[in-house]
């Protein structure tokens, strides 16, 4: 069983390090070269600290210091928390969850011999019950601070659609779990459900918009979770305690899984994955028409054109955030609102010759769900998180 393995069996032995006397520029260049968010600092082979992207931002950039003149030793986090190579995976997982950190240097006789990350533990620990649940929570987008609630007993209070929509708008959530009074999962409401609300009344409850949805348990394999997300075209799924225990314990996001598994991205080009049927709108189009198109086509965003020129993008979240989703789609005011009033610029693009891994990293860094493919200055396709999810489980 994986829990009885010593951590040396799953660690990465080739650790990227930087010397104690190096400059922050040297450290940043090595982090960029290897695509990592933190680097171990060593002194004569002994790990003495860690320097992370957060350290560089907080202690160098925000203080307006010249990175080339600041030594790693002055801004690194120390003392370093390490684990011994003979410690069991079970114990390391518990320590990682308790301390809420994402990587441990592995040592033998105070010498650095490897590194183990939450990604390593997630991959090998898909059958480890409650401990894995703690790591899912660490790697997941945090559970929404308030859930839309559907009380089962007549006469009990029910959350309103306006409340659920406000949460989605304020926090950028695509989905909210709906739970009963015992915190058992009843279903979900999505941003597209909120767009279908045509009533201007403020007393409409969520129960009429609840959808059944696949859920995730702590023992699920990450590949099966990716498959469900891709098929349902949902970036988030609720996590429950178990198949026979529907208490909601969190929400896991597609971007978190990608972040954990991006090193295992397939060796494919964007051109092999992208969709070529691109739905667009004009900047002068009315919001009412675009709103209907997004729902009819089952998509969450589309490029905005000015004639033949791409000038921006409009998404479901833009519409919800703008506040126009509170209005009846057939109202005179909504018909008069033009796309150009709420669209975002610029349109994020990528070359068709880039790799799937690059596309994943670009989407994660930008915090968006899709990126458009350009070829010779024109749009030739679109690739989204779901396309990339399918490529990882093919």
mmCIF file of C-alpha atoms in Angstrom:
data_model
loop_
_atom_site.group_PDB
_atom_site.id
_atom_site.type_symbol
_atom_site.label_atom_id
_atom_site.label_comp_id
_atom_site.label_asym_id
_atom_site.label_seq_id
_atom_site.Cartn_x
_atom_site.Cartn_y
_atom_site.Cartn_z
ATOM 1 C CA UNK A 1 0.000 0.000 0.000
ATOM 2 C CA UNK A 2 1.298 3.476 -0.899
ATOM 3 C CA UNK A 3 0.965 4.738 2.666
ATOM 4 C CA UNK A 4 3.653 2.266 3.800
ATOM 5 C CA UNK A 5 6.194 3.423 1.216
ATOM 6 C CA UNK A 6 9.134 5.534 2.364
ATOM 7 C CA UNK A 7 9.027 8.948 0.772
ATOM 8 C CA UNK A 8 12.311 8.277 -1.063
ATOM 9 C CA UNK A 9 10.344 5.918 -3.346
ATOM 10 C CA UNK A 10 8.239 8.762 -4.784
ATOM 11 C CA UNK A 11 10.474 11.822 -4.398
ATOM 12 C CA UNK A 12 12.163 13.629 -7.277
ATOM 13 C CA UNK A 13 15.923 13.116 -6.797
ATOM 14 C CA UNK A 14 17.079 15.882 -9.152
ATOM 15 C CA UNK A 15 16.375 19.010 -7.152
ATOM 16 C CA UNK A 16 16.752 22.476 -8.640
ATOM 17 C CA UNK A 17 18.774 24.543 -6.183
ATOM 18 C CA UNK A 18 20.507 27.884 -5.895
ATOM 19 C CA UNK A 19 23.534 28.747 -3.808
ATOM 20 C CA UNK A 20 23.142 30.826 -0.665
ATOM 21 C CA UNK A 21 25.319 33.606 -2.090
ATOM 22 C CA UNK A 22 23.493 33.918 -5.408
ATOM 23 C CA UNK A 23 21.498 36.965 -6.425
ATOM 24 C CA UNK A 24 17.724 36.988 -6.721
ATOM 25 C CA UNK A 25 18.110 37.403 -10.481
ATOM 26 C CA UNK A 26 20.051 34.127 -10.649
ATOM 27 C CA UNK A 27 17.371 32.396 -8.604
ATOM 28 C CA UNK A 28 14.515 33.830 -10.694
ATOM 29 C CA UNK A 29 16.200 32.744 -13.927
ATOM 30 C CA UNK A 30 16.570 29.164 -12.663
ATOM 31 C CA UNK A 31 12.944 29.101 -11.504
ATOM 32 C CA UNK A 32 11.810 30.368 -14.900
ATOM 33 C CA UNK A 33 14.037 27.917 -16.749
ATOM 34 C CA UNK A 34 12.606 24.939 -14.880
ATOM 35 C CA UNK A 35 9.017 26.202 -14.600
ATOM 36 C CA UNK A 36 8.871 26.024 -10.794
ATOM 37 C CA UNK A 37 7.393 28.349 -8.192
ATOM 38 C CA UNK A 38 10.026 27.807 -5.509
ATOM 39 C CA UNK A 39 13.703 26.901 -5.329
ATOM 40 C CA UNK A 40 15.717 25.287 -2.536
ATOM 41 C CA UNK A 41 18.636 27.322 -1.210
ATOM 42 C CA UNK A 42 21.759 25.339 -0.301
ATOM 43 C CA UNK A 43 24.992 26.032 1.505
ATOM 44 C CA UNK A 44 27.689 23.511 0.635
ATOM 45 C CA UNK A 45 25.045 20.939 -0.279
ATOM 46 C CA UNK A 46 22.958 21.461 2.843
ATOM 47 C CA UNK A 47 19.422 22.867 2.396
ATOM 48 C CA UNK A 48 19.139 26.045 4.436
ATOM 49 C CA UNK A 49 16.065 27.774 3.042
ATOM 50 C CA UNK A 50 13.599 28.192 0.224
ATOM 51 C CA UNK A 51 12.914 31.106 -2.103
ATOM 52 C CA UNK A 52 9.456 31.321 -3.665
ATOM 53 C CA UNK A 53 7.775 33.596 -6.184
ATOM 54 C CA UNK A 54 5.888 35.125 -3.263
ATOM 55 C CA UNK A 55 9.175 35.970 -1.533
ATOM 56 C CA UNK A 56 10.429 37.724 -4.668
ATOM 57 C CA UNK A 57 7.235 39.742 -5.026
ATOM 58 C CA UNK A 58 6.829 40.693 -1.353
ATOM 59 C CA UNK A 59 10.485 41.224 -0.410
ATOM 60 C CA UNK A 60 12.029 42.540 -3.612
ATOM 61 C CA UNK A 61 9.562 43.855 -6.201
ATOM 62 C CA UNK A 62 7.102 45.544 -3.815
ATOM 63 C CA UNK A 63 10.004 47.154 -1.975
ATOM 64 C CA UNK A 64 11.317 48.501 -5.286
ATOM 65 C CA UNK A 65 14.696 46.801 -4.789
ATOM 66 C CA UNK A 66 17.094 45.939 -7.597
ATOM 67 C CA UNK A 67 16.952 42.150 -7.810
ATOM 68 C CA UNK A 68 20.512 41.818 -9.122
ATOM 69 C CA UNK A 69 21.862 43.470 -5.978
ATOM 70 C CA UNK A 70 19.804 41.442 -3.471
ATOM 71 C CA UNK A 71 21.230 38.128 -2.292
ATOM 72 C CA UNK A 72 19.012 35.075 -1.928
ATOM 73 C CA UNK A 73 20.153 34.764 1.681
ATOM 74 C CA UNK A 74 18.493 38.087 2.540
ATOM 75 C CA UNK A 75 15.002 37.220 1.359
ATOM 76 C CA UNK A 76 14.688 33.425 1.545
ATOM 77 C CA UNK A 77 12.350 31.696 3.995
ATOM 78 C CA UNK A 78 14.281 29.957 6.759
ATOM 79 C CA UNK A 79 14.562 27.665 8.675
ATOM 80 C CA UNK A 80 13.558 25.071 6.120
ATOM 81 C CA UNK A 81 11.070 22.341 7.023
ATOM 82 C CA UNK A 82 12.358 18.997 5.718
ATOM 83 C CA UNK A 83 11.473 15.311 5.848
ATOM 84 C CA UNK A 84 13.822 12.338 6.074
ATOM 85 C CA UNK A 85 13.986 9.928 3.149
ATOM 86 C CA UNK A 86 12.768 7.046 5.341
ATOM 87 C CA UNK A 87 9.588 8.792 6.527
ATOM 88 C CA UNK A 88 6.425 7.097 5.302
ATOM 89 C CA UNK A 89 4.203 8.663 2.657
ATOM 90 C CA UNK A 90 1.309 8.523 5.120
ATOM 91 C CA UNK A 91 3.177 10.643 7.675
ATOM 92 C CA UNK A 92 4.460 13.105 5.068
ATOM 93 C CA UNK A 93 0.948 13.636 3.750
ATOM 94 C CA UNK A 94 -0.361 14.366 7.226
ATOM 95 C CA UNK A 95 2.464 16.818 7.865
ATOM 96 C CA UNK A 96 1.885 18.570 4.533
ATOM 97 C CA UNK A 97 -1.853 18.895 5.184
ATOM 98 C CA UNK A 98 -1.305 20.105 8.765
ATOM 99 C CA UNK A 99 1.303 22.719 7.866
ATOM 100 C CA UNK A 100 -0.500 23.638 4.608
ATOM 101 C CA UNK A 101 2.654 23.752 2.514
ATOM 102 C CA UNK A 102 3.173 22.252 -0.914
ATOM 103 C CA UNK A 103 6.696 20.788 -0.961
ATOM 104 C CA UNK A 104 9.262 19.218 1.360
ATOM 105 C CA UNK A 105 12.992 18.887 0.713
ATOM 106 C CA UNK A 106 14.056 15.308 1.474
ATOM 107 C CA UNK A 107 17.278 14.847 3.437
ATOM 108 C CA UNK A 108 19.675 12.149 4.604
ATOM 109 C CA UNK A 109 22.214 13.087 7.256
ATOM 110 C CA UNK A 110 21.312 16.770 6.633
ATOM 111 C CA UNK A 111 22.238 16.449 2.930
ATOM 112 C CA UNK A 112 19.630 17.208 0.266
ATOM 113 C CA UNK A 113 18.701 14.056 -1.676
ATOM 114 C CA UNK A 114 15.372 14.958 -3.252
ATOM 115 C CA UNK A 115 12.102 16.843 -3.054
ATOM 116 C CA UNK A 116 8.502 15.679 -2.668
ATOM 117 C CA UNK A 117 5.522 17.834 -3.615
ATOM 118 C CA UNK A 118 1.770 17.735 -3.145
ATOM 119 C CA UNK A 119 1.595 16.740 -6.815
ATOM 120 C CA UNK A 120 3.646 13.603 -6.119
ATOM 121 C CA UNK A 121 1.367 12.720 -3.231
ATOM 122 C CA UNK A 122 -1.815 13.387 -5.204
ATOM 123 C CA UNK A 123 -0.702 11.101 -8.014
ATOM 124 C CA UNK A 124 0.264 8.121 -5.847
ATOM 125 C CA UNK A 125 -2.439 8.485 -3.204
ATOM 126 C CA UNK A 126 -5.771 8.144 -4.963
ATOM 127 C CA UNK A 127 -6.921 5.453 -2.499
ATOM 128 C CA UNK A 128 -6.020 6.990 0.856
ATOM 129 C CA UNK A 129 -9.342 8.190 2.231
ATOM 130 C CA UNK A 130 -9.372 11.096 4.629
ATOM 131 C CA UNK A 131 -5.722 12.027 4.177
ATOM 132 C CA UNK A 132 -6.237 12.382 0.444
ATOM 133 C CA UNK A 133 -9.331 14.476 1.147
ATOM 134 C CA UNK A 134 -7.158 16.940 3.035
ATOM 135 C CA UNK A 135 -4.827 17.206 0.048
ATOM 136 C CA UNK A 136 -7.756 17.625 -2.335
ATOM 137 C CA UNK A 137 -8.840 20.564 -0.209
ATOM 138 C CA UNK A 138 -5.331 22.034 -0.369
ATOM 139 C CA UNK A 139 -5.126 21.709 -4.141
ATOM 140 C CA UNK A 140 -8.701 22.778 -4.827
ATOM 141 C CA UNK A 141 -10.265 26.184 -5.252
ATOM 142 C CA UNK A 142 -11.662 26.922 -1.830
ATOM 143 C CA UNK A 143 -15.241 25.971 -1.054
ATOM 144 C CA UNK A 144 -17.492 28.999 -1.616
ATOM 145 C CA UNK A 145 -17.941 30.988 1.607
ATOM 146 C CA UNK A 146 -21.719 30.655 1.273
ATOM 147 C CA UNK A 147 -23.633 27.885 -0.520
ATOM 148 C CA UNK A 148 -26.971 28.276 -2.214
ATOM 149 C CA UNK A 149 -29.211 26.192 0.038
ATOM 150 C CA UNK A 150 -32.371 24.257 -0.769
ATOM 151 C CA UNK A 151 -34.089 23.278 2.464
ATOM 152 C CA UNK A 152 -36.055 20.067 2.216
ATOM 153 C CA UNK A 153 -38.724 20.696 4.827
ATOM 154 C CA UNK A 154 -41.729 22.796 3.878
ATOM 155 C CA UNK A 155 -41.695 26.171 5.537
ATOM 156 C CA UNK A 156 -37.905 26.334 5.891
ATOM 157 C CA UNK A 157 -36.030 29.231 4.342
ATOM 158 C CA UNK A 158 -34.663 28.770 0.813
ATOM 159 C CA UNK A 159 -31.817 30.746 -0.698
ATOM 160 C CA UNK A 160 -32.792 33.098 -3.474
ATOM 161 C CA UNK A 161 -31.505 33.078 -7.036
ATOM 162 C CA UNK A 162 -30.347 36.661 -6.508
ATOM 163 C CA UNK A 163 -28.187 35.501 -3.600
ATOM 164 C CA UNK A 164 -26.579 32.684 -5.614
ATOM 165 C CA UNK A 165 -25.978 35.030 -8.535
ATOM 166 C CA UNK A 166 -24.384 37.614 -6.251
ATOM 167 C CA UNK A 167 -21.917 35.001 -4.947
ATOM 168 C CA UNK A 168 -20.998 33.931 -8.488
ATOM 169 C CA UNK A 169 -20.523 37.506 -9.572
ATOM 170 C CA UNK A 170 -18.453 38.558 -6.564
ATOM 171 C CA UNK A 171 -16.185 35.489 -6.470
ATOM 172 C CA UNK A 172 -16.117 34.498 -10.141
ATOM 173 C CA UNK A 173 -17.555 31.025 -9.490
ATOM 174 C CA UNK A 174 -18.925 29.046 -12.437
ATOM 175 C CA UNK A 175 -20.886 26.720 -10.150
ATOM 176 C CA UNK A 176 -22.293 26.554 -6.626
ATOM 177 C CA UNK A 177 -23.182 23.351 -4.764
ATOM 178 C CA UNK A 178 -26.740 23.231 -3.451
ATOM 179 C CA UNK A 179 -27.060 21.489 -0.092
ATOM 180 C CA UNK A 180 -29.868 20.563 2.256
ATOM 181 C CA UNK A 181 -29.968 21.458 5.948
ATOM 182 C CA UNK A 182 -27.610 18.565 6.750
ATOM 183 C CA UNK A 183 -25.043 19.805 4.212
ATOM 184 C CA UNK A 184 -25.851 16.875 1.898
ATOM 185 C CA UNK A 185 -25.414 17.570 -1.793
ATOM 186 C CA UNK A 186 -28.700 18.154 -3.654
ATOM 187 C CA UNK A 187 -27.148 19.333 -6.927
ATOM 188 C CA UNK A 188 -25.581 22.460 -8.368
ATOM 189 C CA UNK A 189 -26.537 25.749 -9.966
ATOM 190 C CA UNK A 190 -24.302 27.168 -12.702
ATOM 191 C CA UNK A 191 -23.636 30.557 -14.216
ATOM 192 C CA UNK A 192 -25.640 29.533 -17.277
ATOM 193 C CA UNK A 193 -28.596 28.733 -15.014
ATOM 194 C CA UNK A 194 -28.348 32.265 -13.666
ATOM 195 C CA UNK A 195 -28.450 33.639 -17.203
ATOM 196 C CA UNK A 196 -31.696 31.767 -17.844
ATOM 197 C CA UNK A 197 -33.444 33.622 -15.032
ATOM 198 C CA UNK A 198 -35.816 35.988 -16.818
ATOM 199 C CA UNK A 199 -37.863 37.181 -13.870
ATOM 200 C CA UNK A 200 -37.102 40.548 -12.292
ATOM 201 C CA UNK A 201 -38.684 39.448 -9.031
ATOM 202 C CA UNK A 202 -36.379 39.149 -6.029
ATOM 203 C CA UNK A 203 -38.195 36.213 -4.355
ATOM 204 C CA UNK A 204 -37.284 33.448 -6.846
ATOM 205 C CA UNK A 205 -35.552 30.543 -5.056
ATOM 206 C CA UNK A 206 -32.799 28.273 -6.342
ATOM 207 C CA UNK A 207 -34.770 25.040 -6.117
ATOM 208 C CA UNK A 208 -36.193 25.467 -9.613
ATOM 209 C CA UNK A 209 -32.678 25.742 -11.100
ATOM 210 C CA UNK A 210 -30.901 22.857 -9.377
ATOM 211 C CA UNK A 211 -29.160 20.334 -11.665
ATOM 212 C CA UNK A 212 -27.988 16.867 -10.751
ATOM 213 C CA UNK A 213 -24.257 16.566 -11.270
ATOM 214 C CA UNK A 214 -21.463 14.042 -10.900
ATOM 215 C CA UNK A 215 -19.567 14.453 -7.657
ATOM 216 C CA UNK A 216 -16.027 13.673 -6.562
ATOM 217 C CA UNK A 217 -14.933 11.617 -3.562
ATOM 218 C CA UNK A 218 -11.507 11.557 -1.900
ATOM 219 C CA UNK A 219 -10.749 8.119 -3.370
ATOM 220 C CA UNK A 220 -11.412 9.062 -6.993
ATOM 221 C CA UNK A 221 -8.644 8.846 -9.558
ATOM 222 C CA UNK A 222 -7.701 12.259 -10.974
ATOM 223 C CA UNK A 223 -8.019 11.005 -14.553
ATOM 224 C CA UNK A 224 -11.638 9.995 -13.931
ATOM 225 C CA UNK A 225 -12.305 13.440 -12.446
ATOM 226 C CA UNK A 226 -10.809 15.063 -15.552
ATOM 227 C CA UNK A 227 -13.044 12.921 -17.740
ATOM 228 C CA UNK A 228 -16.199 13.942 -15.879
ATOM 229 C CA UNK A 229 -15.296 17.627 -16.028
ATOM 230 C CA UNK A 230 -14.575 17.452 -19.760
ATOM 231 C CA UNK A 231 -17.828 15.614 -20.516
ATOM 232 C CA UNK A 232 -19.944 17.943 -18.369
ATOM 233 C CA UNK A 233 -17.995 21.055 -19.427
ATOM 234 C CA UNK A 234 -17.762 22.147 -15.800
ATOM 235 C CA UNK A 235 -14.593 23.654 -14.359
ATOM 236 C CA UNK A 236 -15.618 22.718 -10.822
ATOM 237 C CA UNK A 237 -17.152 19.659 -9.188
ATOM 238 C CA UNK A 238 -18.335 19.266 -5.586
ATOM 239 C CA UNK A 239 -16.364 16.924 -3.339
ATOM 240 C CA UNK A 240 -18.342 14.748 -0.910
ATOM 241 C CA UNK A 241 -17.138 12.446 1.838
ATOM 242 C CA UNK A 242 -17.984 9.241 0.008
ATOM 243 C CA UNK A 243 -20.319 7.450 -2.382
ATOM 244 C CA UNK A 244 -22.719 6.740 0.477
ATOM 245 C CA UNK A 245 -22.029 9.935 2.422
ATOM 246 C CA UNK A 246 -23.064 13.010 0.423
ATOM 247 C CA UNK A 247 -21.850 15.627 2.923
ATOM 248 C CA UNK A 248 -20.085 18.329 0.901
ATOM 249 C CA UNK A 249 -16.480 18.857 2.039
ATOM 250 C CA UNK A 250 -15.184 21.079 -0.746
ATOM 251 C CA UNK A 251 -14.994 21.930 -4.404
ATOM 252 C CA UNK A 252 -12.202 20.859 -6.742
ATOM 253 C CA UNK A 253 -11.358 22.869 -9.829
ATOM 254 C CA UNK A 254 -10.029 21.878 -13.217
ATOM 255 C CA UNK A 255 -7.205 24.398 -12.955
ATOM 256 C CA UNK A 256 -6.010 22.774 -9.714
ATOM 257 C CA UNK A 257 -5.798 19.359 -11.369
ATOM 258 C CA UNK A 258 -3.960 20.845 -14.340
ATOM 259 C CA UNK A 259 -1.561 22.578 -11.995
ATOM 260 C CA UNK A 260 -0.858 19.230 -10.315
ATOM 261 C CA UNK A 261 -0.512 17.264 -13.561
ATOM 262 C CA UNK A 262 0.833 19.806 -16.067
ATOM 263 C CA UNK A 263 4.203 18.070 -16.252
ATOM 264 C CA UNK A 264 2.323 15.092 -17.654
ATOM 265 C CA UNK A 265 0.706 17.070 -20.464
ATOM 266 C CA UNK A 266 0.622 15.166 -23.771
ATOM 267 C CA UNK A 267 3.193 15.841 -26.466
ATOM 268 C CA UNK A 268 0.662 17.443 -28.790
ATOM 269 C CA UNK A 269 0.424 20.746 -30.620
ATOM 270 C CA UNK A 270 -2.404 23.189 -30.113
ATOM 271 C CA UNK A 271 -3.390 22.597 -33.747
ATOM 272 C CA UNK A 272 -4.082 18.932 -32.872
ATOM 273 C CA UNK A 273 -6.459 19.830 -30.041
ATOM 274 C CA UNK A 274 -8.209 23.068 -31.010
ATOM 275 C CA UNK A 275 -11.764 23.439 -32.284
ATOM 276 C CA UNK A 276 -12.112 25.333 -35.544
ATOM 277 C CA UNK A 277 -15.795 26.269 -35.381
ATOM 278 C CA UNK A 278 -15.557 29.685 -33.725
ATOM 279 C CA UNK A 279 -18.706 31.601 -32.793
ATOM 280 C CA UNK A 280 -18.235 35.367 -32.884
ATOM 281 C CA UNK A 281 -20.257 38.526 -32.400
ATOM 282 C CA UNK A 282 -19.922 42.152 -33.462
ATOM 283 C CA UNK A 283 -19.135 44.930 -31.002
ATOM 284 C CA UNK A 284 -22.357 46.670 -32.068
ATOM 285 C CA UNK A 285 -24.523 43.609 -31.353
ATOM 286 C CA UNK A 286 -27.045 43.888 -28.561
ATOM 287 C CA UNK A 287 -26.442 42.072 -25.309
ATOM 288 C CA UNK A 288 -29.796 40.354 -25.668
ATOM 289 C CA UNK A 289 -28.754 38.645 -28.902
ATOM 290 C CA UNK A 290 -25.332 37.583 -27.650
ATOM 291 C CA UNK A 291 -26.872 36.343 -24.423
ATOM 292 C CA UNK A 292 -29.192 34.045 -26.390
ATOM 293 C CA UNK A 293 -26.330 32.837 -28.626
ATOM 294 C CA UNK A 294 -24.154 31.882 -25.652
ATOM 295 C CA UNK A 295 -26.988 29.819 -24.223
ATOM 296 C CA UNK A 296 -28.021 28.265 -27.536
ATOM 297 C CA UNK A 297 -24.469 27.269 -28.507
ATOM 298 C CA UNK A 298 -23.650 26.063 -24.985
ATOM 299 C CA UNK A 299 -20.465 28.165 -24.774
ATOM 300 C CA UNK A 300 -19.241 30.550 -22.108
ATOM 301 C CA UNK A 301 -17.544 33.168 -24.277
ATOM 302 C CA UNK A 302 -16.966 34.437 -27.795
ATOM 303 C CA UNK A 303 -14.618 36.857 -29.598
ATOM 304 C CA UNK A 304 -15.931 40.325 -30.359
ATOM 305 C CA UNK A 305 -15.332 41.629 -33.885
ATOM 306 C CA UNK A 306 -15.318 45.080 -35.457
ATOM 307 C CA UNK A 307 -16.001 44.025 -39.024
ATOM 308 C CA UNK A 308 -13.217 41.508 -39.712
ATOM 309 C CA UNK A 309 -10.956 42.725 -36.892
ATOM 310 C CA UNK A 310 -10.898 41.059 -33.474
ATOM 311 C CA UNK A 311 -11.270 43.690 -30.756
ATOM 312 C CA UNK A 312 -12.091 41.755 -27.580
ATOM 313 C CA UNK A 313 -14.040 38.951 -25.939
ATOM 314 C CA UNK A 314 -17.304 38.670 -24.023
ATOM 315 C CA UNK A 315 -18.064 35.903 -21.511
ATOM 316 C CA UNK A 316 -20.904 34.700 -19.321
ATOM 317 C CA UNK A 317 -19.009 36.024 -16.315
ATOM 318 C CA UNK A 318 -18.751 39.477 -17.923
ATOM 319 C CA UNK A 319 -22.536 39.563 -18.294
ATOM 320 C CA UNK A 320 -23.168 38.410 -14.736
ATOM 321 C CA UNK A 321 -20.582 40.820 -13.349
ATOM 322 C CA UNK A 322 -22.019 43.754 -15.307
ATOM 323 C CA UNK A 323 -25.348 43.358 -13.522
ATOM 324 C CA UNK A 324 -27.358 43.097 -16.739
ATOM 325 C CA UNK A 325 -28.211 39.471 -15.926
ATOM 326 C CA UNK A 326 -30.546 40.795 -13.244
ATOM 327 C CA UNK A 327 -32.805 42.135 -15.968
ATOM 328 C CA UNK A 328 -35.390 40.338 -18.067
ATOM 329 C CA UNK A 329 -33.768 39.264 -21.331
ATOM 330 C CA UNK A 330 -36.760 40.729 -23.167
ATOM 331 C CA UNK A 331 -36.669 44.070 -21.387
ATOM 332 C CA UNK A 332 -36.220 47.192 -23.452
ATOM 333 C CA UNK A 333 -33.114 48.200 -21.477
ATOM 334 C CA UNK A 334 -31.285 44.920 -22.100
ATOM 335 C CA UNK A 335 -32.019 45.075 -25.828
ATOM 336 C CA UNK A 336 -30.344 48.487 -25.998
ATOM 337 C CA UNK A 337 -27.083 47.485 -24.259
ATOM 338 C CA UNK A 338 -24.262 46.944 -26.762
ATOM 339 C CA UNK A 339 -21.581 44.286 -26.434
ATOM 340 C CA UNK A 340 -18.822 46.912 -26.600
ATOM 341 C CA UNK A 341 -20.014 48.316 -23.275
ATOM 342 C CA UNK A 342 -18.997 45.244 -21.270
ATOM 343 C CA UNK A 343 -16.534 43.292 -23.457
ATOM 344 C CA UNK A 344 -12.971 42.644 -22.295
ATOM 345 C CA UNK A 345 -9.797 43.521 -24.164
ATOM 346 C CA UNK A 346 -7.439 42.257 -25.360
ATOM 347 C CA UNK A 347 -8.310 38.804 -26.705
ATOM 348 C CA UNK A 348 -5.811 36.240 -25.368
ATOM 349 C CA UNK A 349 -4.217 34.251 -28.178
ATOM 350 C CA UNK A 350 -1.718 31.460 -28.787
ATOM 351 C CA UNK A 351 0.066 30.077 -31.833
ATOM 352 C CA UNK A 352 -1.209 26.827 -33.363
ATOM 353 C CA UNK A 353 2.365 25.469 -33.142
ATOM 354 C CA UNK A 354 2.620 25.803 -29.345
ATOM 355 C CA UNK A 355 2.435 22.670 -27.186
ATOM 356 C CA UNK A 356 -0.477 21.525 -25.044
ATOM 357 C CA UNK A 357 1.671 22.110 -21.969
ATOM 358 C CA UNK A 358 2.262 25.728 -23.002
ATOM 359 C CA UNK A 359 -1.465 26.206 -23.555
ATOM 360 C CA UNK A 360 -2.225 24.833 -20.081
ATOM 361 C CA UNK A 361 0.362 27.105 -18.471
ATOM 362 C CA UNK A 362 -0.949 30.125 -20.394
ATOM 363 C CA UNK A 363 -4.536 29.466 -19.314
ATOM 364 C CA UNK A 364 -3.523 28.932 -15.678
ATOM 365 C CA UNK A 365 -1.397 32.091 -15.609
ATOM 366 C CA UNK A 366 -4.137 34.195 -17.222
ATOM 367 C CA UNK A 367 -6.894 32.657 -15.114
ATOM 368 C CA UNK A 368 -9.170 32.143 -18.139
ATOM 369 C CA UNK A 369 -11.020 29.131 -19.520
ATOM 370 C CA UNK A 370 -10.182 29.451 -23.210
ATOM 371 C CA UNK A 371 -7.563 30.906 -25.502
ATOM 372 C CA UNK A 372 -7.904 31.666 -29.190
ATOM 373 C CA UNK A 373 -5.558 30.318 -31.833
ATOM 374 C CA UNK A 374 -4.071 32.682 -34.414
ATOM 375 C CA UNK A 375 -2.561 31.846 -37.771
ATOM 376 C CA UNK A 376 -1.197 34.561 -40.016
ATOM 377 C CA UNK A 377 -2.870 37.280 -37.969
ATOM 378 C CA UNK A 378 -6.352 35.745 -38.208
ATOM 379 C CA UNK A 379 -8.379 33.508 -35.897
ATOM 380 C CA UNK A 380 -8.124 29.846 -36.837
ATOM 381 C CA UNK A 381 -9.418 28.074 -33.735
ATOM 382 C CA UNK A 382 -10.025 27.998 -30.013
ATOM 383 C CA UNK A 383 -8.722 25.678 -27.319
ATOM 384 C CA UNK A 384 -10.253 25.513 -23.864
ATOM 385 C CA UNK A 385 -9.668 23.690 -20.603
ATOM 386 C CA UNK A 386 -12.024 20.901 -21.633
ATOM 387 C CA UNK A 387 -10.152 20.236 -24.895
ATOM 388 C CA UNK A 388 -6.936 20.007 -22.914
ATOM 389 C CA UNK A 389 -8.563 17.746 -20.307
ATOM 390 C CA UNK A 390 -9.596 15.327 -23.061
ATOM 391 C CA UNK A 391 -6.078 15.346 -24.455
ATOM 392 C CA UNK A 392 -4.693 14.300 -21.060
ATOM 393 C CA UNK A 393 -6.980 11.293 -20.722
ATOM 394 C CA UNK A 394 -6.876 10.134 -24.350
#
